[in-house]
Amino acid sequence: MRFPLFIFIILLLVVQCFSQTGNQSPQVLEQELQLDWIFSRADSTKWFEAIVPGCVHTDLLHNNLIPDPFAGVNENLCQWVGEKDWVYQSFPFDVSDETLENKTIFLRFNGLDTYADVYLNNQLLLSTDNAFRSWEVDVKKTLKTKDNILKIHFHSPLAVGNRKIAELNYPLPGDALRAVTRKPQFHYGWDWGPKLITCGITKSIELIAFSDARFAHVYLYQQSINNNVAEVQLEFEIFSNYSGNALLHIHSTAFRDVMVSEIKLKRGANKILLPFEIEKPQLWWCNELGDQHFYHFDIRLYSDEKLLDLEKIRTGLRTIELVTEKDDVGESFYFKLNGKPLYAKGANYIPASFFPSEADDETYQWLVESCADVHINMLRVWGGGVYEADEFYDLCDEYGILVWQDFMFACAMYPSDSSFVGGVIAEADEQTKRLRNHPCIALWCGNNEVSEGWHRWGWQDGLSTKHKNQIENAYHDVFNRALPDVVKKNTNTDYWESSPKWGRGDVRYKTEGDAHDWWVWHDEKHFEHFRENIPRFMSEFGFQSYPGLEVLSEMMSGDSLNANDPGIAQHQKHKRGFQLMDDYMKRWFPEVSKDSIANYVFLTQVVQAEGICMAIEAQRASNGRCMGSLYWQLNDVWPSFSWSSIDYSGEWKALHYMLKHYFSDDSTETRNFNPHFDWKNLSDPKVVVDLRKQEGVAWPIHVTTSSNAKYVQLTADMAGKFSDNYFDLEADEEKIILFYPRYETEIKPDVKARSLWDCWN
């Protein structure tokens, strides 16, 4: 068929026009400022090189102005840092004339910890008071073409916090100093981490400029989903400098053709809703229940064929709901994913690094991948830490790890003056909007153990009725009004007021809501307690162990690995931690000398693993009544003695390896801890390891033994993970184990084996 010439010309022009607009760069300029920085104590004239993003502790360390706060007893030598004010100043930077011609120019500070006065060219731009949010400020009139200088004065969180406490007309039980300050709560010290009250520019600083309009937020709201169709709508928040028409062009894997929609913008903030349907939707499932399918959206805002802004989002279609219904036991607590009840298998997650800017992509990859490897399908991001980096949630999406997301409140009562609540609302608004396109987000929870602390920990003792009422009203203002209102406004995700619902002193902890069971450990109950006391959903329970030998060596203040080393003691933050580990160990094993560090490390990890897995086995056996097991805790923020299953170096402890069996839906293997086992029937099993030729990234290891061996432990001279470890082996049995180096290498690892027999021989 021959086309008339004029039709051919028109088609050619259309194609050229679309090609040109499709390849345009957006009018909106978003540029991360790559600046050189210096810093100084506010009362000093000496300046030193700074690394931004970062914090004052890491900068002091890089300049050899403090010792490594994680080594030995050096934590004590760094306490003065939090008492001082600090000043950061950029080197002069230029901005192009083209950028300055834009109608709107602002700077976005993505993370400032915490009390900061920000100056540009000696003019005060803003004062900040929240490390959990970003800050945007208009710099159109302040920015110059040449030699712009940013200066940020950080005020001591201790000094400001004490002033805020003095201004309150009622006491705050728990820890008032951290409660009045919106910064990571664990920086003030926890029973698994140090006290290092830092400050600094923790995230990037961006220059954003535009003349017409820009996207503020884009959200794919999922209204309903079935096998045939998903009813959804794109929600756009657009800021415009003009009134008039615009076009939205939407390219997506959800449909074949480009969706084009004409919209009308007014000056200022605009909210646009665009409903549509996705046929035969492919669902996102959590780890091992199905595939993690994603839909991609490329959204472009045009005016008169000019590309104003471009936004890309990735999301998955799924329904997730928290089911809390009265039943014959009490009240249920479980998650339903895509209409199917889910048994949550997982852990509590604390920050990937004590200083959040130090966490890199590789660290996040290792932690999340390590979860998927052992059949974990849920992580609870604990409320005393941080809202994690985008990379963390992206990985949880990709590996199918659901996220129970706490708001950042833990173990204290909080104020509710208008300034504090206003800041909390801004924080919650930003974080819920930032994370709502992630299919992994399963729940927003108001706080960690605040309700339990108020009702069960004696916080009300000695308080007047007036003060009790003031504190309770403050609690309700934040956790029953402000936070649930924001979650409901911005998302379709459920909200849970406080974890746990009832403290362990309340008999209802076994029949309603979620539970934190610390009778084992804190109250020294036997592990059998876990079999006799099974809640509806176990969201916290745990037991300490030693870390691996590599981490222990980082703690030392002396030259030899000695249990009495002051540096070792410095890294045990639980007052009875060493005693409790020792007492529990003696219940099951013959005594072993702490001077035999390798043996002691091995046994503490075995006791931790068997105790926690005993609990998991009992909870999973009650599937239907109990619908979740989230142990405390996945990871560490510094070299420490803690409840973690992965130590500070990334090494898997015995617990993490055993989780692979107890969290598996396919395994029929049972490895019940037997306290009546006669350890003296044990003989030298003569475990032999034979390393074969590397296959892909893995090294096959053939393990054999001449007699029964219990808890065969494999170790390598390089970072990595084994396909199995701490396993039992019968006489003349051969087991093939794969070793996966953490970092790419062709060097043959040196693998050694030991078993329980070696602890006393």
CSV table of N, CA, C and O in Angstrom, one decimal, residues 581-636:
chain,number,residue,atom,x,y,z
A,581,MET,N,24.8,-15.5,80.4
A,581,MET,CA,25.4,-16.4,79.5
A,581,MET,C,26.0,-17.6,80.2
A,581,MET,O,25.8,-18.8,79.8
A,582,ASP,N,26.8,-17.3,81.2
A,582,ASP,CA,27.5,-18.3,82.0
A,582,ASP,C,26.5,-19.3,82.7
A,582,ASP,O,26.7,-20.5,82.7
A,583,ASP,N,25.5,-18.7,83.4
A,583,ASP,CA,24.5,-19.5,84.1
A,583,ASP,C,23.8,-20.4,83.2
A,583,ASP,O,23.6,-21.6,83.5
A,584,TYR,N,23.3,-19.9,82.1
A,584,TYR,CA,22.5,-20.8,81.1
A,584,TYR,C,23.4,-21.9,80.6
A,584,TYR,O,23.0,-23.0,80.4
A,585,MET,N,24.7,-21.5,80.3
A,585,MET,CA,25.6,-22.5,79.7
A,585,MET,C,25.8,-23.7,80.7
A,585,MET,O,25.8,-24.9,80.3
A,586,LYS,N,25.9,-23.4,82.0
A,586,LYS,CA,26.2,-24.4,83.0
A,586,LYS,C,25.0,-25.3,83.2
A,586,LYS,O,25.1,-26.4,83.8
A,587,ARG,N,23.8,-24.9,82.8
A,587,ARG,CA,22.6,-25.7,82.9
A,587,ARG,C,22.7,-26.9,81.9
A,587,ARG,O,22.0,-27.9,82.2
A,588,TRP,N,23.5,-26.8,80.9
A,588,TRP,CA,23.5,-27.8,79.8
A,588,TRP,C,24.8,-28.4,79.6
A,588,TRP,O,24.9,-29.6,79.2
A,589,PHE,N,25.9,-27.7,79.8
A,589,PHE,CA,27.2,-28.2,79.5
A,589,PHE,C,28.1,-28.3,80.7
A,589,PHE,O,28.0,-27.5,81.6
A,590,PRO,N,29.1,-29.2,80.7
A,590,PRO,CA,30.2,-29.1,81.7
A,590,PRO,C,30.9,-27.8,81.6
A,590,PRO,O,30.9,-27.1,80.5
A,591,GLU,N,31.4,-27.3,82.7
A,591,GLU,CA,32.0,-26.0,82.8
A,591,GLU,C,33.2,-26.0,81.9
A,591,GLU,O,34.0,-26.9,81.8
A,592,VAL,N,33.4,-24.8,81.2
A,592,VAL,CA,34.6,-24.6,80.3
A,592,VAL,C,35.2,-23.3,80.7
A,592,VAL,O,34.5,-22.4,81.1
A,593,SER,N,36.5,-23.3,80.7
A,593,SER,CA,37.2,-22.1,81.2
A,593,SER,C,37.1,-21.0,80.2
A,593,SER,O,37.1,-21.1,79.0
A,594,LYS,N,36.8,-19.8,80.7
A,594,LYS,CA,36.8,-18.6,79.9
A,594,LYS,C,38.1,-18.2,79.3
A,594,LYS,O,38.2,-17.4,78.3
A,595,ASP,N,39.2,-18.8,79.8
A,595,ASP,CA,40.5,-18.6,79.3
A,595,ASP,C,40.6,-19.2,77.9
A,595,ASP,O,41.4,-18.9,77.1
A,596,SER,N,39.8,-20.3,77.7
A,596,SER,CA,39.7,-21.0,76.4
A,596,SER,C,38.7,-20.2,75.6
A,596,SER,O,37.5,-20.7,75.4
A,597,ILE,N,39.1,-19.0,75.1
A,597,ILE,CA,38.1,-18.1,74.4
A,597,ILE,C,37.4,-18.8,73.3
A,597,ILE,O,36.2,-18.7,73.1
A,598,ALA,N,38.1,-19.5,72.4
A,598,ALA,CA,37.5,-20.1,71.3
A,598,ALA,C,36.4,-21.1,71.7
A,598,ALA,O,35.3,-21.2,71.1
A,599,ASN,N,36.6,-21.9,72.7
A,599,ASN,CA,35.6,-22.8,73.2
A,599,ASN,C,34.4,-22.1,73.8
A,599,ASN,O,33.3,-22.5,73.6
A,600,TYR,N,34.7,-21.0,74.5
A,600,TYR,CA,33.6,-20.3,75.2
A,600,TYR,C,32.7,-19.6,74.2
A,600,TYR,O,31.5,-19.7,74.3
A,601,VAL,N,33.4,-19.0,73.2
A,601,VAL,CA,32.6,-18.4,72.1
A,601,VAL,C,31.7,-19.5,71.4
A,601,VAL,O,30.5,-19.2,71.2
A,602,PHE,N,32.2,-20.6,71.1
A,602,PHE,CA,31.5,-21.7,70.4
A,602,PHE,C,30.3,-22.1,71.3
A,602,PHE,O,29.2,-22.2,70.7
A,603,LEU,N,30.5,-22.3,72.6
A,603,LEU,CA,29.4,-22.8,73.4
A,603,LEU,C,28.3,-21.7,73.6
A,603,LEU,O,27.1,-22.1,73.6
A,604,THR,N,28.7,-20.5,73.8
A,604,THR,CA,27.6,-19.4,73.9
A,604,THR,C,26.8,-19.4,72.7
A,604,THR,O,25.6,-19.2,72.8
A,605,GLN,N,27.4,-19.5,71.5
A,605,GLN,CA,26.6,-19.5,70.3
A,605,GLN,C,25.7,-20.7,70.1
A,605,GLN,O,24.6,-20.6,69.6
A,606,VAL,N,26.2,-21.9,70.6
A,606,VAL,CA,25.3,-23.1,70.5
A,606,VAL,C,24.1,-22.9,71.4
A,606,VAL,O,23.0,-23.2,71.1
A,607,VAL,N,24.4,-22.4,72.7
A,607,VAL,CA,23.3,-22.2,73.6
A,607,VAL,C,22.2,-21.2,73.1
A,607,VAL,O,21.0,-21.5,73.1
A,608,GLN,N,22.7,-20.1,72.5
A,608,GLN,CA,21.8,-19.1,72.0
A,608,GLN,C,21.0,-19.8,70.8
A,608,GLN,O,19.8,-19.6,70.8
A,609,ALA,N,21.6,-20.5,70.0
A,609,ALA,CA,21.0,-21.1,68.8
A,609,ALA,C,19.9,-22.1,69.2
A,609,ALA,O,18.8,-22.0,68.7
A,610,GLU,N,20.3,-23.0,70.1
A,610,GLU,CA,19.3,-24.0,70.5
A,610,GLU,C,18.1,-23.4,71.3
A,610,GLU,O,17.0,-23.9,71.1
A,611,GLY,N,18.4,-22.5,72.1
A,611,GLY,CA,17.3,-21.9,72.9
A,611,GLY,C,16.3,-21.1,72.0
A,611,GLY,O,15.1,-21.3,72.2
A,612,ILE,N,16.8,-20.3,71.1
A,612,ILE,CA,15.9,-19.5,70.3
A,612,ILE,C,15.2,-20.4,69.3
A,612,ILE,O,14.0,-20.3,69.0
A,613,CYS,N,15.9,-21.5,68.8
A,613,CYS,CA,15.2,-22.4,67.8
A,613,CYS,C,14.2,-23.3,68.5
A,613,CYS,O,13.2,-23.7,67.9
A,614,MET,N,14.4,-23.5,69.8
A,614,MET,CA,13.4,-24.2,70.6
A,614,MET,C,12.1,-23.4,70.6
A,614,MET,O,11.0,-23.9,70.5
A,615,ALA,N,12.3,-22.1,70.8
A,615,ALA,CA,11.1,-21.2,70.8
A,615,ALA,C,10.4,-21.2,69.5
A,615,ALA,O,9.2,-21.3,69.4
A,616,ILE,N,11.2,-21.0,68.4
A,616,ILE,CA,10.7,-21.0,67.1
A,616,ILE,C,9.9,-22.2,66.7
A,616,ILE,O,8.8,-22.2,66.2
A,617,GLU,N,10.5,-23.4,67.1
A,617,GLU,CA,9.8,-24.7,66.8
A,617,GLU,C,8.5,-24.7,67.5
A,617,GLU,O,7.5,-25.1,66.9
A,618,ALA,N,8.4,-24.3,68.8
A,618,ALA,CA,7.2,-24.3,69.5
A,618,ALA,C,6.1,-23.4,69.0
A,618,ALA,O,4.9,-23.7,68.8
A,619,GLN,N,6.6,-22.2,68.6
A,619,GLN,CA,5.7,-21.2,68.0
A,619,GLN,C,5.1,-21.6,66.7
A,619,GLN,O,3.9,-21.5,66.4
A,620,ARG,N,6.0,-22.2,65.8
A,620,ARG,CA,5.5,-22.6,64.5
A,620,ARG,C,4.6,-23.8,64.6
A,620,ARG,O,3.7,-24.0,63.8
A,621,ALA,N,4.9,-24.7,65.6
A,621,ALA,CA,4.0,-25.8,65.8
A,621,ALA,C,2.6,-25.4,66.2
A,621,ALA,O,1.6,-26.1,66.1
A,622,SER,N,2.4,-24.1,66.7
A,622,SER,CA,1.1,-23.6,67.1
A,622,SER,C,0.6,-22.7,66.0
A,622,SER,O,-0.3,-21.8,66.3
A,623,ASN,N,1.0,-22.9,64.8
A,623,ASN,CA,0.5,-22.2,63.6
A,623,ASN,C,-1.0,-22.1,63.6
A,623,ASN,O,-1.7,-23.2,63.7
A,624,GLY,N,-1.5,-20.9,63.5
A,624,GLY,CA,-3.0,-20.7,63.6
A,624,GLY,C,-3.3,-20.0,64.8
A,624,GLY,O,-4.0,-19.0,64.8
A,625,ARG,N,-2.8,-20.4,65.9
A,625,ARG,CA,-2.9,-19.7,67.2
A,625,ARG,C,-1.8,-18.6,67.2
A,625,ARG,O,-2.1,-17.4,67.5
A,626,CYS,N,-0.6,-19.0,67.0
A,626,CYS,CA,0.6,-18.1,66.9
A,626,CYS,C,0.9,-17.9,65.4
A,626,CYS,O,1.1,-18.9,64.7
A,627,MET,N,1.1,-16.7,65.0
A,627,MET,CA,1.3,-16.5,63.6
A,627,MET,C,2.6,-15.6,63.3
A,627,MET,O,2.7,-15.0,62.2
A,628,GLY,N,3.5,-15.6,64.2
A,628,GLY,CA,4.8,-14.9,63.9
A,628,GLY,C,5.8,-15.2,64.9
A,628,GLY,O,5.6,-15.2,66.1
A,629,SER,N,7.1,-15.3,64.4
A,629,SER,CA,8.3,-15.4,65.3
A,629,SER,C,9.3,-14.4,64.8
A,629,SER,O,10.0,-14.7,63.8
A,630,LEU,N,9.5,-13.3,65.5
A,630,LEU,CA,10.5,-12.3,65.1
A,630,LEU,C,11.5,-12.3,66.3
A,630,LEU,O,11.2,-11.7,67.3
A,631,TYR,N,12.7,-12.9,66.1
A,631,TYR,CA,13.6,-12.9,67.3
A,631,TYR,C,14.4,-11.6,67.3
A,631,TYR,O,14.5,-10.8,66.4
A,632,TRP,N,14.9,-11.3,68.5
A,632,TRP,CA,15.8,-10.2,68.7
A,632,TRP,C,17.2,-10.7,68.8
A,632,TRP,O,17.5,-11.4,69.7
A,633,GLN,N,18.1,-10.3,67.9
A,633,GLN,CA,18.1,-9.3,66.9
A,633,GLN,C,18.9,-9.8,65.7
A,633,GLN,O,19.7,-10.7,65.9
A,634,LEU,N,18.7,-9.2,64.6
A,634,LEU,CA,19.5,-9.7,63.4
A,634,LEU,C,20.9,-9.3,63.4
A,634,LEU,O,21.8,-10.2,63.2
A,635,ASN,N,21.3,-8.0,63.7
A,635,ASN,CA,22.6,-7.5,63.4
A,635,ASN,C,23.1,-6.7,64.6
A,635,ASN,O,22.4,-6.4,65.6
A,636,ASP,N,24.3,-6.2,64.4
A,636,ASP,CA,25.0,-5.3,65.4
A,636,ASP,C,25.5,-4.0,64.8
A,636,ASP,O,25.8,-4.0,63.6
